[in-house]
mmCIF file of C-alpha atoms in Angstrom:
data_model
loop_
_atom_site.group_PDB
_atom_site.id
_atom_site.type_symbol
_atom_site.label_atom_id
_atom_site.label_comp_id
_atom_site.label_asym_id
_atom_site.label_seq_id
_atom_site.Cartn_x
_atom_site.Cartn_y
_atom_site.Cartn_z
ATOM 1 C CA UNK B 116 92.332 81.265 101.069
ATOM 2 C CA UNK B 117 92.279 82.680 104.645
ATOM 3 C CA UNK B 118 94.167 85.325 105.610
ATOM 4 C CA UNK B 119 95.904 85.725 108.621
ATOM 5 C CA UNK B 120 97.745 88.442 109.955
ATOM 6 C CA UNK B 121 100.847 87.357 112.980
ATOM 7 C CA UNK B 122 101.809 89.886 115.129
ATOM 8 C CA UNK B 123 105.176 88.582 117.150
ATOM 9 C CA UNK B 124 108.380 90.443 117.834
ATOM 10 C CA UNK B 125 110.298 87.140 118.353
ATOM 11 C CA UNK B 126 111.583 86.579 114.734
ATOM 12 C CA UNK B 127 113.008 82.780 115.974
ATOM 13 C CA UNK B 128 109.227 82.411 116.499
ATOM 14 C CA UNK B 129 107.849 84.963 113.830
ATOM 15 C CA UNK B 130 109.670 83.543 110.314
ATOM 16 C CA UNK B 131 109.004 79.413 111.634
ATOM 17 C CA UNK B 132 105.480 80.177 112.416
ATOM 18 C CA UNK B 133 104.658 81.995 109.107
ATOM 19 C CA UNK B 134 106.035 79.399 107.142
ATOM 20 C CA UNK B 135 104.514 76.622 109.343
ATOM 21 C CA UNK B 136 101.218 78.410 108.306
ATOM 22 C CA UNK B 137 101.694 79.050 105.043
ATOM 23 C CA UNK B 138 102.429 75.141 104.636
ATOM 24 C CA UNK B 139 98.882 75.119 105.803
ATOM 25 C CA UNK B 140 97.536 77.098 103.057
ATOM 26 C CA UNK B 141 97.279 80.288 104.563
ATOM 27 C CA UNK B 142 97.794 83.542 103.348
ATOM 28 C CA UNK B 143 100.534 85.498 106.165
ATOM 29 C CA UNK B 144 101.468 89.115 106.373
ATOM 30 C CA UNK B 145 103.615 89.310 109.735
ATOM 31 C CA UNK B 146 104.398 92.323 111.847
ATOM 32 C CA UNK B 147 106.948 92.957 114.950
ATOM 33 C CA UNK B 148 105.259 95.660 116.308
ATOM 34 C CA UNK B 149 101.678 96.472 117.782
ATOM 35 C CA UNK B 150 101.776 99.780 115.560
ATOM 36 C CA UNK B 151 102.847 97.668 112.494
ATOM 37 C CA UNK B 152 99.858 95.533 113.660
ATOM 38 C CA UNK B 153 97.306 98.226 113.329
ATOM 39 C CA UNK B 154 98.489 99.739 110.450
ATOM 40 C CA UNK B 155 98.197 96.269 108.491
ATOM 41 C CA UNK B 156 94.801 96.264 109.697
ATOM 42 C CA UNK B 157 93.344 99.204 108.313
ATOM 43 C CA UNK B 158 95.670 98.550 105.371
ATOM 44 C CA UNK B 159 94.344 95.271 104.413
ATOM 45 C CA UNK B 160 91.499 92.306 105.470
ATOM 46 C CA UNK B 161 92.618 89.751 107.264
ATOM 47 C CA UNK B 162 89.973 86.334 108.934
ATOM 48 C CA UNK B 163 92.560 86.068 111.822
ATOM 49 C CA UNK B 164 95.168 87.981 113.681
ATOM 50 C CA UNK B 165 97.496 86.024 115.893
ATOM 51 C CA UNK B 166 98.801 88.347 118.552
ATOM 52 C CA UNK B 167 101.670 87.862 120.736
ATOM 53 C CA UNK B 168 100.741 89.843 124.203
ATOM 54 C CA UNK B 169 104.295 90.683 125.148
ATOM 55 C CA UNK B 170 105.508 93.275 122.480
ATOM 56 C CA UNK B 171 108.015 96.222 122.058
ATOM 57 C CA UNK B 172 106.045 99.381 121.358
ATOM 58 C CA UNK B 173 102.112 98.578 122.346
ATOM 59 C CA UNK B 174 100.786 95.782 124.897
ATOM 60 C CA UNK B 175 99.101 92.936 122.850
ATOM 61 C CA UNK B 176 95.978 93.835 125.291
ATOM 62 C CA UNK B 177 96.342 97.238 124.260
ATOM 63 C CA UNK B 178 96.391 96.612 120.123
ATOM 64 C CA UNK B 179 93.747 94.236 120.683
ATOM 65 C CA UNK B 180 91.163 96.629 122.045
ATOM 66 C CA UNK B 181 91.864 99.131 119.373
ATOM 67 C CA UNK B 182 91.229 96.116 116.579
ATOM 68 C CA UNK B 183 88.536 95.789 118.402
ATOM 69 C CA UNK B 184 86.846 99.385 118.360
ATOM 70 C CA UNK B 185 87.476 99.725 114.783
ATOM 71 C CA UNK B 186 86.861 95.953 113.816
ATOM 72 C CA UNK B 187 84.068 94.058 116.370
ATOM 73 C CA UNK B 188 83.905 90.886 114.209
ATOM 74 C CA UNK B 189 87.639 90.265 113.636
ATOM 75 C CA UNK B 190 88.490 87.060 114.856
ATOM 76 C CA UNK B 191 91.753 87.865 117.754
ATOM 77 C CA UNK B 192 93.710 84.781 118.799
ATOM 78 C CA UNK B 193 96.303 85.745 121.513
ATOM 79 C CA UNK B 194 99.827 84.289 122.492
ATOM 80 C CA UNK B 195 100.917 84.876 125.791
ATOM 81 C CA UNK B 196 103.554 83.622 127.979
ATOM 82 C CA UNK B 197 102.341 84.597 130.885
ATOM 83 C CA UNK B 198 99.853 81.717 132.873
ATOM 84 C CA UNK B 199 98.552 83.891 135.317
ATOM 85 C CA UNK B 200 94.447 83.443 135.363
ATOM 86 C CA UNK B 201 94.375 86.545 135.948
ATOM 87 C CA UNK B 202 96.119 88.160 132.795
ATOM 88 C CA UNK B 203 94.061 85.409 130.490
ATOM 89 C CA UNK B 204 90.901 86.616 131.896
ATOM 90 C CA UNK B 205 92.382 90.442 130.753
ATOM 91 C CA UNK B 206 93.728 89.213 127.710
ATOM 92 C CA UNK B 207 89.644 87.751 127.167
ATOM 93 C CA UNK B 208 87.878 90.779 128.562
ATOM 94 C CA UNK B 209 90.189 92.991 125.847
ATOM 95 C CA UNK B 210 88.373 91.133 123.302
ATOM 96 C CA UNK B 211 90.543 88.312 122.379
ATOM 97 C CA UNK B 212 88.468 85.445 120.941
ATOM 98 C CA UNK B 213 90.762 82.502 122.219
ATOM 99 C CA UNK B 214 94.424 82.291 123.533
ATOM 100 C CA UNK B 215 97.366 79.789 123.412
ATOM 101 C CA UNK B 216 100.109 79.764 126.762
ATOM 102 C CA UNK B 217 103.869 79.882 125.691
ATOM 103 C CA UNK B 218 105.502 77.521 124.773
ATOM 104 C CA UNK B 219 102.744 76.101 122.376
ATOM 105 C CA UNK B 220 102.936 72.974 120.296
ATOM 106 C CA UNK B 221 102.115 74.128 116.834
ATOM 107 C CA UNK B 222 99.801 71.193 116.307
ATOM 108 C CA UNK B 223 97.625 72.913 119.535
ATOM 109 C CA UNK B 224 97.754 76.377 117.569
ATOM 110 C CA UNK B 225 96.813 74.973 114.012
ATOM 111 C CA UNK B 226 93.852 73.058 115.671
ATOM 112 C CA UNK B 227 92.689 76.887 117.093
ATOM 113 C CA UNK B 228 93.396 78.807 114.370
ATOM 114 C CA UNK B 229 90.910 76.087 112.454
ATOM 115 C CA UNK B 230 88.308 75.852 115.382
ATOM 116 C CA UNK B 231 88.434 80.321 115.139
ATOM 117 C CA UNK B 232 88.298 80.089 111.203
ATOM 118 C CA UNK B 233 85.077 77.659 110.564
ATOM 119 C CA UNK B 234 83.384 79.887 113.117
ATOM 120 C CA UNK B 235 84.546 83.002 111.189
ATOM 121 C CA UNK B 236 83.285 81.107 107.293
ATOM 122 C CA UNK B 237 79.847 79.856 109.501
ATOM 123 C CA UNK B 238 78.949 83.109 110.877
ATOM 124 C CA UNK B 239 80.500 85.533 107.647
ATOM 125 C CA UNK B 240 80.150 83.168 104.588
ATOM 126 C CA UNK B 241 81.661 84.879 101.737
ATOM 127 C CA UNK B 242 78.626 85.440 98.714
ATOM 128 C CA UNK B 243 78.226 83.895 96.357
ATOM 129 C CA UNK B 244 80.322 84.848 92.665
ATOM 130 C CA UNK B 245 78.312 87.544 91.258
ATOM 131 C CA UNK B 246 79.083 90.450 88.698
ATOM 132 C CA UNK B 247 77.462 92.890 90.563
ATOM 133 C CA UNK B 248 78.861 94.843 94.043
ATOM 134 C CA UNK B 249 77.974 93.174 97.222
ATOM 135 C CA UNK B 250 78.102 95.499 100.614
ATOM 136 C CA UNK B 251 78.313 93.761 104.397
ATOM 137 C CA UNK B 252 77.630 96.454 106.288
ATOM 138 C CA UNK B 253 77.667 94.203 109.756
ATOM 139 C CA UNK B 254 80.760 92.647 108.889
ATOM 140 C CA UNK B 255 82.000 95.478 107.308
ATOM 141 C CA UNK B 256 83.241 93.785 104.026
ATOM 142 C CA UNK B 257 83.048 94.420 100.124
ATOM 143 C CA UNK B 258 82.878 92.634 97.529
ATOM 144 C CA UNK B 259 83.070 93.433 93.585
ATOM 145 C CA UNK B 260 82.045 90.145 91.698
ATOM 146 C CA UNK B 261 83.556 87.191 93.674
ATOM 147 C CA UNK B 262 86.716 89.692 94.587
ATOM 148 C CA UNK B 263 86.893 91.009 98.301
ATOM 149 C CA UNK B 264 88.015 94.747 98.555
ATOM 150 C CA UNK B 265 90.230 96.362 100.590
ATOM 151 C CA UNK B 266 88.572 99.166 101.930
ATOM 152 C CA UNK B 267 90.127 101.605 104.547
ATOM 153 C CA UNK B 268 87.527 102.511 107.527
ATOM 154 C CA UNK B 269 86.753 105.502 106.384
ATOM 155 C CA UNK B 270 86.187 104.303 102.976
ATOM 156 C CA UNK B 271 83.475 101.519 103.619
ATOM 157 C CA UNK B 272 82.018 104.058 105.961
ATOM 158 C CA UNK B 273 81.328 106.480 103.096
ATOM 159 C CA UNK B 274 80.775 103.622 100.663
ATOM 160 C CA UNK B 275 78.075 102.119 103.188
ATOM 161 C CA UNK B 276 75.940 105.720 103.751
ATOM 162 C CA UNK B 277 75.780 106.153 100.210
ATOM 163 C CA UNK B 278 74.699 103.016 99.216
ATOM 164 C CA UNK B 279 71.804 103.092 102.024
ATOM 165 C CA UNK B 280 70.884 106.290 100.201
ATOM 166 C CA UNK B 281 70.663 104.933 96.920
ATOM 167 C CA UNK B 282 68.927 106.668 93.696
ATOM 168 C CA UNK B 283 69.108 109.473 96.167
ATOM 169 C CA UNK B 284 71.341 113.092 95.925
ATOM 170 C CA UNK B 285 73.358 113.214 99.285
ATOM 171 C CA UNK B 286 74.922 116.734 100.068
ATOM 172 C CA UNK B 287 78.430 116.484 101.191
ATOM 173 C CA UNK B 288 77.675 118.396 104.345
ATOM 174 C CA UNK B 289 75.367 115.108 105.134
ATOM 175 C CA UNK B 290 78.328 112.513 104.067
ATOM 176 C CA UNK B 291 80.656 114.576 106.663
ATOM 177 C CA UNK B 292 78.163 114.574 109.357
ATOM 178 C CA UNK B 293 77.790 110.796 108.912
ATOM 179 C CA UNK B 294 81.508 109.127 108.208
ATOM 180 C CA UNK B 295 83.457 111.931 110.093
ATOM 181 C CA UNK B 296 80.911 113.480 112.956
ATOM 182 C CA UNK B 297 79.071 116.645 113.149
ATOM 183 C CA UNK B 298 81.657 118.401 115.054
ATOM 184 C CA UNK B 299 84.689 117.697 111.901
ATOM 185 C CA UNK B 300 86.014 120.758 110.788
ATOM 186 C CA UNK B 301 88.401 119.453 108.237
ATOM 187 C CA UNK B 302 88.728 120.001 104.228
ATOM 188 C CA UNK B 303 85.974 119.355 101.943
ATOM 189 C CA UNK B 304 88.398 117.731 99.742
ATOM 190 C CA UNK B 305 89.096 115.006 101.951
ATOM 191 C CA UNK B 306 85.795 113.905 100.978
ATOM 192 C CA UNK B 307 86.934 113.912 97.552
ATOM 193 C CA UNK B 308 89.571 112.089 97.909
ATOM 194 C CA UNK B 309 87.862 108.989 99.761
ATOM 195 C CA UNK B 310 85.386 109.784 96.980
ATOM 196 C CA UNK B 311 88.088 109.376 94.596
ATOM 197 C CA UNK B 312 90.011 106.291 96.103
ATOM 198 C CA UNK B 313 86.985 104.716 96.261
ATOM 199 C CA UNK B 314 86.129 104.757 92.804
ATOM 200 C CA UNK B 315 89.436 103.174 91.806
ATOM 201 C CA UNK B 316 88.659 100.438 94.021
ATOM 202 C CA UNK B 317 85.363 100.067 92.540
ATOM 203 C CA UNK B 318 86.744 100.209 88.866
ATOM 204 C CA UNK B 319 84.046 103.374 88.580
ATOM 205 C CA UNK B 320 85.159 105.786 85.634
ATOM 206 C CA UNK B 321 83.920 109.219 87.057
ATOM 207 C CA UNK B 322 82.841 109.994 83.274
ATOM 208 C CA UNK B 323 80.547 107.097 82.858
ATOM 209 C CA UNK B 324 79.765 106.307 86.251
ATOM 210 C CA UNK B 325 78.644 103.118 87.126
ATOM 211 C CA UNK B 326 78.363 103.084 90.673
ATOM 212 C CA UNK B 327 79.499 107.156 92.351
ATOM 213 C CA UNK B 328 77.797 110.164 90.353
ATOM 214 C CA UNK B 329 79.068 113.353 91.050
ATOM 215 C CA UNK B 330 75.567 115.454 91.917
ATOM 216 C CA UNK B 331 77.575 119.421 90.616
ATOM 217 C CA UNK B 332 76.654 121.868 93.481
ATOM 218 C CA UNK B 333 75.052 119.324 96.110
ATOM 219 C CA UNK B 334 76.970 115.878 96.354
ATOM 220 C CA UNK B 335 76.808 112.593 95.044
ATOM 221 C CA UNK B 336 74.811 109.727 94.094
ATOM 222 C CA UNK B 337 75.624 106.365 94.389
ATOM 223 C CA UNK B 338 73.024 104.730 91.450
ATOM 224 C CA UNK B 339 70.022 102.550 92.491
ATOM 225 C CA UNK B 340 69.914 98.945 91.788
ATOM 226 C CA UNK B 341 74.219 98.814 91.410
ATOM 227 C CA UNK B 342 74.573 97.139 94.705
ATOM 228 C CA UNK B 343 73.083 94.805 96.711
ATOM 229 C CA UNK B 344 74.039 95.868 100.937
ATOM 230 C CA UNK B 345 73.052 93.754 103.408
#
């Protein structure tokens, strides 16, 4: 089942449009504002956001390039009520796959939303079932047997360097460097605790580690041959 995030602050347009896509089959998590909408999105996966241009708090052209810097391959489909070229072509340029013009017959949006999702399943297929962990570092997605995780940025960040370091010992000065930047001069512990939300996700008991190994004095180890990261 896709899943499909709307972002509109009109609830006469918000409440008939989730339920018009959830008759489709969709999954729908709706938000009002644009700082509702980013939160959701490092908060969860989504295939498609719908995003209404016009909103309270943060332009729709504004949320969209954030979504963007922190999620390139999420497909954007914008709603806008404005038919100026010129704000289109903006809306486009601020990395908006497609958009629909207010008012919209919702025959015309289902037909996008499709045309956006089959591109989204031909160019990100989902793997095949598996037991084992699957990591798509270009996409940026997880997967633990046939189940998609929900991994915050940060998380797959640090879940990506140590798998591309696998069988080896990675200091934690190194893991900073890489997932937060040279020039962080935060708490060691938040390491630990992506570290430690991570191995929740993963189902990895710390004890009899499957996938993270605490390395006492240097680091950790995520174990060789656990994950396959493409």
């Amino acid at each position: 089942m896709h899943r499909v995030l709307l972002v509109e602050d009109d609830a006469d347009i918000r409440e008939p449009l989730s339920r018009a896509l959830e008759r489709e089959g969709y999954e729908i998590v709706a938000a009002g504002t644009g700082a509702g909408a980013l939160e959701a999105v490092v908060q969860g996966r989504f295939d498609l956001v719908i995003l209404d241009l016009g909103l309270p708090d943060l332009d729709g052209l504004e949320v969209c390039r954030r979504i963007r810097r922190t999620h390139p391959l999420l497909a954007v489909l914008m709603l806008t009520a404005r038919s100026d070229e010129i704000d289109l072509v903006v809306g486009l340029d601020s990395g908006a796959d497609d958009y629909v013009a207010k008012p919209f017959r919702v025959a015309e949006l289902l037909a996008r939303i499709r045309a956006l999702l089959r591109r989204v399943d031909h160019e990100h297929p989902s793997p095949p079932a598996t037991d084992g962990l699957t990591i798509d570092v270009g996409a940026r997605r997880c997967w633990l047997g046939d189940e998609e995780l929900s991994l915050a940025p940060k998380e797959f960040e640090l879940l990506a360097a140590l798998a591309r370091s696998a069988g080896l010992a990675v200091t934690r000065e190194a893991l900073i460097d890489e997932v937060w930047d040279e020039h962080w001069f935060g708490p060691t512990k938040t390491l630990d605790m992506h570290v430690s939300s991570l191995r929740r996700k993963l189902r990895d008991d710390p004890n009899q580690p499957r996938y993270i190994t605490t390395v006492r004095g240097v680091g950790y180890r995520f174990e060789a041959g656990t994950a396959t990261l493409r």
